[in-house]
Coordinates of C-alpha atoms in Angstrom, one line a residue:
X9 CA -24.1 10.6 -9.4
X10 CA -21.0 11.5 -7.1
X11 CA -17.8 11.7 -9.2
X12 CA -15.0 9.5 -8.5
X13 CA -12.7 12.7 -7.0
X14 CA -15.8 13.0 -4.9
X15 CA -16.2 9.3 -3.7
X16 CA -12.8 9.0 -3.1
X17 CA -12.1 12.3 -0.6
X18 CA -14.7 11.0 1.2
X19 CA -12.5 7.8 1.9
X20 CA -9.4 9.9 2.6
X21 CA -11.3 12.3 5.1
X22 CA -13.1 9.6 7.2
X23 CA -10.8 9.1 10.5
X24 CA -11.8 6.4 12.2
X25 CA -9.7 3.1 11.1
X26 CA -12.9 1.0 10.8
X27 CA -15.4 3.4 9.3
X28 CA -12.2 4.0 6.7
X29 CA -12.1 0.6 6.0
X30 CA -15.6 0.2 5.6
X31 CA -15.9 3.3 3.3
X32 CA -13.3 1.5 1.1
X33 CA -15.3 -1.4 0.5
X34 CA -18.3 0.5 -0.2
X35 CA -16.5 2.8 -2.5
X36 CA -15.3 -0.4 -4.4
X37 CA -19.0 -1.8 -4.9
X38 CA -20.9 1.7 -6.0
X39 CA -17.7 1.7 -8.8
X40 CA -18.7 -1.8 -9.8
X41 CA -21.8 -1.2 -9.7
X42 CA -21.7 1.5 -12.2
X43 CA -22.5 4.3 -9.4
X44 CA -19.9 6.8 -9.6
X45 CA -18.5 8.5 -12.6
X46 CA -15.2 8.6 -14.0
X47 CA -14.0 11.7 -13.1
X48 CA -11.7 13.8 -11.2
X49 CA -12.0 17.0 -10.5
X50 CA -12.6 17.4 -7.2
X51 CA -8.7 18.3 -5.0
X52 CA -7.7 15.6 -2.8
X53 CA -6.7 16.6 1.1
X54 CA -2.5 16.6 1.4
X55 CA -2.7 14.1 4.0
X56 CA -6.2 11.9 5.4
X57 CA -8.0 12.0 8.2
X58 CA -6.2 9.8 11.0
X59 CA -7.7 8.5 14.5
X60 CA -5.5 9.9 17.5
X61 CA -4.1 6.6 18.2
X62 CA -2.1 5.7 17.2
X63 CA 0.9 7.8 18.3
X64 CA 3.0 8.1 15.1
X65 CA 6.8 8.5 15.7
X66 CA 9.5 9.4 13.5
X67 CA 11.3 6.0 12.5
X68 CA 14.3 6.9 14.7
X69 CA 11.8 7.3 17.8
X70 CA 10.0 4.0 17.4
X71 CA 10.6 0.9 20.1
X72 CA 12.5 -2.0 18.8
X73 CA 10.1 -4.5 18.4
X74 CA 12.8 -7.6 18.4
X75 CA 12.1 -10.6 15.7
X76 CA 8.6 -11.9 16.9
X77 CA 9.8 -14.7 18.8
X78 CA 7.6 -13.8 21.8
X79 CA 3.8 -13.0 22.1
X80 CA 5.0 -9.2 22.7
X81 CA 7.1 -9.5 19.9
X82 CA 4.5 -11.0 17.5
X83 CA 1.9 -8.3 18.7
X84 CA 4.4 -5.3 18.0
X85 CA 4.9 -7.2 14.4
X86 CA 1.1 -7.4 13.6
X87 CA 0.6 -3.8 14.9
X88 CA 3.3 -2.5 12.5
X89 CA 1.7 -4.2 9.6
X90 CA -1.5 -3.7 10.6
X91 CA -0.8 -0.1 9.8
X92 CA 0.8 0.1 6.9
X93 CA -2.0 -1.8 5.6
X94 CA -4.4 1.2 7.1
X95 CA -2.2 3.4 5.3
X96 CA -2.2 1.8 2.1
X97 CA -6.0 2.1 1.8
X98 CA -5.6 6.1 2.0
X99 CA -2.6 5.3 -0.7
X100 CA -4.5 3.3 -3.3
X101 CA -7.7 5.7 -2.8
X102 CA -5.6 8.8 -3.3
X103 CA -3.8 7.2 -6.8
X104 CA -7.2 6.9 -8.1
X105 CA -8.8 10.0 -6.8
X106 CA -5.5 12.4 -7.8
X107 CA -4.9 10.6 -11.1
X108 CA -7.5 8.3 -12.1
X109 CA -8.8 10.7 -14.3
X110 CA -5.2 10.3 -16.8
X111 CA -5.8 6.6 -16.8
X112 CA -8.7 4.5 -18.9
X113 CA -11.3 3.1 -16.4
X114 CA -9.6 -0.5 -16.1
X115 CA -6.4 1.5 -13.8
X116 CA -9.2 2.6 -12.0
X117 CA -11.0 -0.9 -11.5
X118 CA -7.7 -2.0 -10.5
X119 CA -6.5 0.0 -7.7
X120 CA -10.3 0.6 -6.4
X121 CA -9.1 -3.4 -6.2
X122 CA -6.3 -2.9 -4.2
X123 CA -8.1 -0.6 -1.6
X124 CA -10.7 -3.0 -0.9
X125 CA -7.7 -5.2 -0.3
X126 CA -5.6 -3.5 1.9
X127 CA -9.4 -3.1 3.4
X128 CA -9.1 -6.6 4.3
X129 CA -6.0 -6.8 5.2
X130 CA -6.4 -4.5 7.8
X131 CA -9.6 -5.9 8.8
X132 CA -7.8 -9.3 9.5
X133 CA -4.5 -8.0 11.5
X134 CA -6.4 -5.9 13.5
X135 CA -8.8 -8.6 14.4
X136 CA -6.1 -10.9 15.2
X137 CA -4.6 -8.4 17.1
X138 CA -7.4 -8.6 19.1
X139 CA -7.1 -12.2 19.2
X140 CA -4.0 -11.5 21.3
X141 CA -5.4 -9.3 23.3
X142 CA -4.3 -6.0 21.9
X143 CA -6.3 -3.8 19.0
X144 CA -5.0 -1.2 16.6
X145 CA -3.9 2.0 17.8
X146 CA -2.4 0.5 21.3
X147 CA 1.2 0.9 20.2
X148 CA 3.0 3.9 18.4
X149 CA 3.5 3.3 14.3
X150 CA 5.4 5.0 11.9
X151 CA 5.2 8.8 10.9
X152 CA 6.5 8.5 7.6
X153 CA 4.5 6.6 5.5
X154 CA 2.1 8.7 3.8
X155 CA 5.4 10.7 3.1
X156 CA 5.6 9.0 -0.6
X157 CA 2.6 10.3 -1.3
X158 CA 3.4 13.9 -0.8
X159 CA 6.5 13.6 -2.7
X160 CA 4.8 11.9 -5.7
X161 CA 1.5 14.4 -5.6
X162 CA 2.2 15.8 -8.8
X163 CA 2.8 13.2 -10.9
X164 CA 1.3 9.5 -11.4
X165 CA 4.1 7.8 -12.8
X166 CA 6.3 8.9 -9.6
X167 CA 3.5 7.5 -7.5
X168 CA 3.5 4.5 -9.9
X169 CA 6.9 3.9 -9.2
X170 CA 7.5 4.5 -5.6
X171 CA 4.2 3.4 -4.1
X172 CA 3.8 -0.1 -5.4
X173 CA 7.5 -0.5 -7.4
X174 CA 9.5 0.2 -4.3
X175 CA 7.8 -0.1 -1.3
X176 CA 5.0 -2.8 -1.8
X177 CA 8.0 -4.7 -3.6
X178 CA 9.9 -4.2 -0.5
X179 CA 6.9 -6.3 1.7
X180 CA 7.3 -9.2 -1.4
X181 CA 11.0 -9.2 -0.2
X182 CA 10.6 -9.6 3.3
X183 CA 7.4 -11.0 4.0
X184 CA 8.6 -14.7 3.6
X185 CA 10.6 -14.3 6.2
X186 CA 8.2 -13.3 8.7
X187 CA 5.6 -15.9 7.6
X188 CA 8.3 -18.3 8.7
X189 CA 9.0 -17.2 12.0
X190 CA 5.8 -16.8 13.3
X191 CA 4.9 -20.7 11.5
X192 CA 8.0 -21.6 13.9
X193 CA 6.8 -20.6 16.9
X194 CA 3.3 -22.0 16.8
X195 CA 1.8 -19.3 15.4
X196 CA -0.1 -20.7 12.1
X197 CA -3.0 -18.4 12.2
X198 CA -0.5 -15.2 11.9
X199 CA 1.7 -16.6 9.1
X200 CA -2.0 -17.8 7.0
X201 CA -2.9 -14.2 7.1
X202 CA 0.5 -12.7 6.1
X203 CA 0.8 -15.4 2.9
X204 CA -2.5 -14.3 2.1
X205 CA -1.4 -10.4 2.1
X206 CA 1.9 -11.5 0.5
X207 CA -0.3 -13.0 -2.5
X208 CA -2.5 -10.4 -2.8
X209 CA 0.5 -8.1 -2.7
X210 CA 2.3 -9.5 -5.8
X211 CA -1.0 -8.7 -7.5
X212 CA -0.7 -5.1 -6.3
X213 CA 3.1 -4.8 -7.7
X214 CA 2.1 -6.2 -10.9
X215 CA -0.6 -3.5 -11.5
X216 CA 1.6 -0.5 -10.5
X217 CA 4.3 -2.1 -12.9
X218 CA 2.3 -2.8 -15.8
X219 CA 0.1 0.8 -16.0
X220 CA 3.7 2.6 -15.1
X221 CA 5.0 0.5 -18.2
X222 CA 1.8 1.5 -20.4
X223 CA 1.9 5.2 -19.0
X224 CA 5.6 5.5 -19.9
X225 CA 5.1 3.5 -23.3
X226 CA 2.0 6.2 -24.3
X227 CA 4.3 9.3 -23.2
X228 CA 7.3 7.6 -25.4
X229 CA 9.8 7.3 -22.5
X230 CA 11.9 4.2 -21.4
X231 CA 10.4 2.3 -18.5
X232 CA 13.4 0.8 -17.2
X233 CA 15.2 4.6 -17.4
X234 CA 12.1 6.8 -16.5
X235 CA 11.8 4.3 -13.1
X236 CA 16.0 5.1 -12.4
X237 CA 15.2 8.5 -12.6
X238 CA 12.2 8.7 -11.0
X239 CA 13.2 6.5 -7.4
X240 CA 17.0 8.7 -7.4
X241 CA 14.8 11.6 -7.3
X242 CA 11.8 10.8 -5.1
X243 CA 13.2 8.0 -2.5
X244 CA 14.9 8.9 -0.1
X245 CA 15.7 5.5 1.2
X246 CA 17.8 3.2 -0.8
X247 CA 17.4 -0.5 -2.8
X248 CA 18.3 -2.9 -0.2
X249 CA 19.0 -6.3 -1.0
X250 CA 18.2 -9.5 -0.7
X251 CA 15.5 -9.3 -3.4
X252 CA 12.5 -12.1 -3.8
X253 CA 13.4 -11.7 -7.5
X254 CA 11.0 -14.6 -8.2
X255 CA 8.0 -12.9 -6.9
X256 CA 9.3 -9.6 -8.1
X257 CA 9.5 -11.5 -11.7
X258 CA 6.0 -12.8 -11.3
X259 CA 4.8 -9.1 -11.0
X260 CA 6.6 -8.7 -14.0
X261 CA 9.3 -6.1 -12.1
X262 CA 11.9 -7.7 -13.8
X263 CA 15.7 -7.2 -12.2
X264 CA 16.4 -4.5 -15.1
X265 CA 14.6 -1.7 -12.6
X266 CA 16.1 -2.8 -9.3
X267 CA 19.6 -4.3 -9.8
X268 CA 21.6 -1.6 -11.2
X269 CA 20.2 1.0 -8.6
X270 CA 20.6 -1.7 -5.0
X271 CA 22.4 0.0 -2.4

């Protein structure tokens, strides 16, 4: 029976976009099934596997892609999301893979969860971008991304607190927005497929925030404090405001982690 460290490389070092995505779903139903074993032993790569397209650019080299108001616009949009979701699959696999082994086996259930998620969410983006005549990898995407996971490689409540407490907190914030302005110009089939990542994503916060408060609680350390600590010394990017505090609430990351420390 492959181990979970094993399982999970496997994920991490399969290139190709849809062949990952695929691999994430399977790896979610052998773990439901009862098919790999909970352990974690085997070294995770520093970085995945990645296609050659597409291009990734440091954030100062990448092309304004204006506020989606056009078709051109709307495609850049749904290209940028469409991989950060591809990214996030790598993320969530790597969290269980690297540290799954601290955590009882529901943490593990949980973000196995998430990847077959972000999975989806990939899936439905990229199929929409097809819709519009354009596919994953046609336009550059960001460099930096997987860069929270290098910084948080050694530990799982820094993970646990950038990963899904800063940056998947970030999309609860400004996803709204976008859902609007795509409904506004016609486009209802985009904005159905970003309320349904916005959803899922509140979900997603609410795990990393509850197993970051049970890991701190078993290790005796303030949450609220640890999580301070923790983003001033692992982030490089500051708290911006305005905050969805009601969908931040209803992950249960309550405005005693994020208020004092906004930018």
């Amino acid at each position: 029976m492959p181990s979970l460290g094993e399982a999970a490389r496997v994920v991490l070092l399969t290139p190709d976009p849809h062949d990952k995505r695929r691999a994430a779903r399977r790896l979610a139903r052998a773990w439901r099934r009862g098919e790999i074993e909970h352990r974690c032993d085997t070294p995770m790569p520093e970085r995945p596997e990645w296609p050659a397209e597409p291009e990734l650019l440091a954030p100062n080299q990448m092309p304004k892609r204006g506020k989606g108001g056009s078709e051109r616009g709307r495609i850049a949009l749904l290209h940028a999301l469409a991989h950060i979701e591809f990214v996030a699959i790598d993320l969530a696999v790597d969290l269980v893979g690297r540290f799954g082994g601290e955590f009882p086996r529901a943490f593990v259930d949980d973000w196995i969860g998430v990847a077959a998620d972000e999975a989806m969410h990939f899936a439905l983006l990229d199929r929409r971008l097809r819709q519009l005549g354009s596919h994953y990898g046609a336009l550059p995407a960001h460099a930096g991304l997987w860069e929270a996971a290098q910084v948080t490689a050694d530990d799982a409540l820094a993970r646990l607190a950038i990963v899904p407490m800063v940056l998947e907190a970030r999309g609860l914030d400004v996803t709204p927005a976008t859902v609007e302005r795509f409904r506004s110009v016609g486009d209802a089939v985009s904005a159905k497929i970003l309320s349904r990542i916005y959803n899922d994503e509140i979900r997603h916060v609410s795990a990393g925030t509850l197993w970051f408060r049970q890991k701190c609680d078993e290790m005796g350390f303030n949450a609220v404090e640890t999580w301070h600590a923790l983003v001033k010394s692992r982030f490089r990017g500051g708290l911006k405001p305005p905050f969805n505090d009601s969908a931040r609430r209803r992950a249960g990351l309550t405005q005693e982690f994020y208020a004092v420390i906004a930018s």
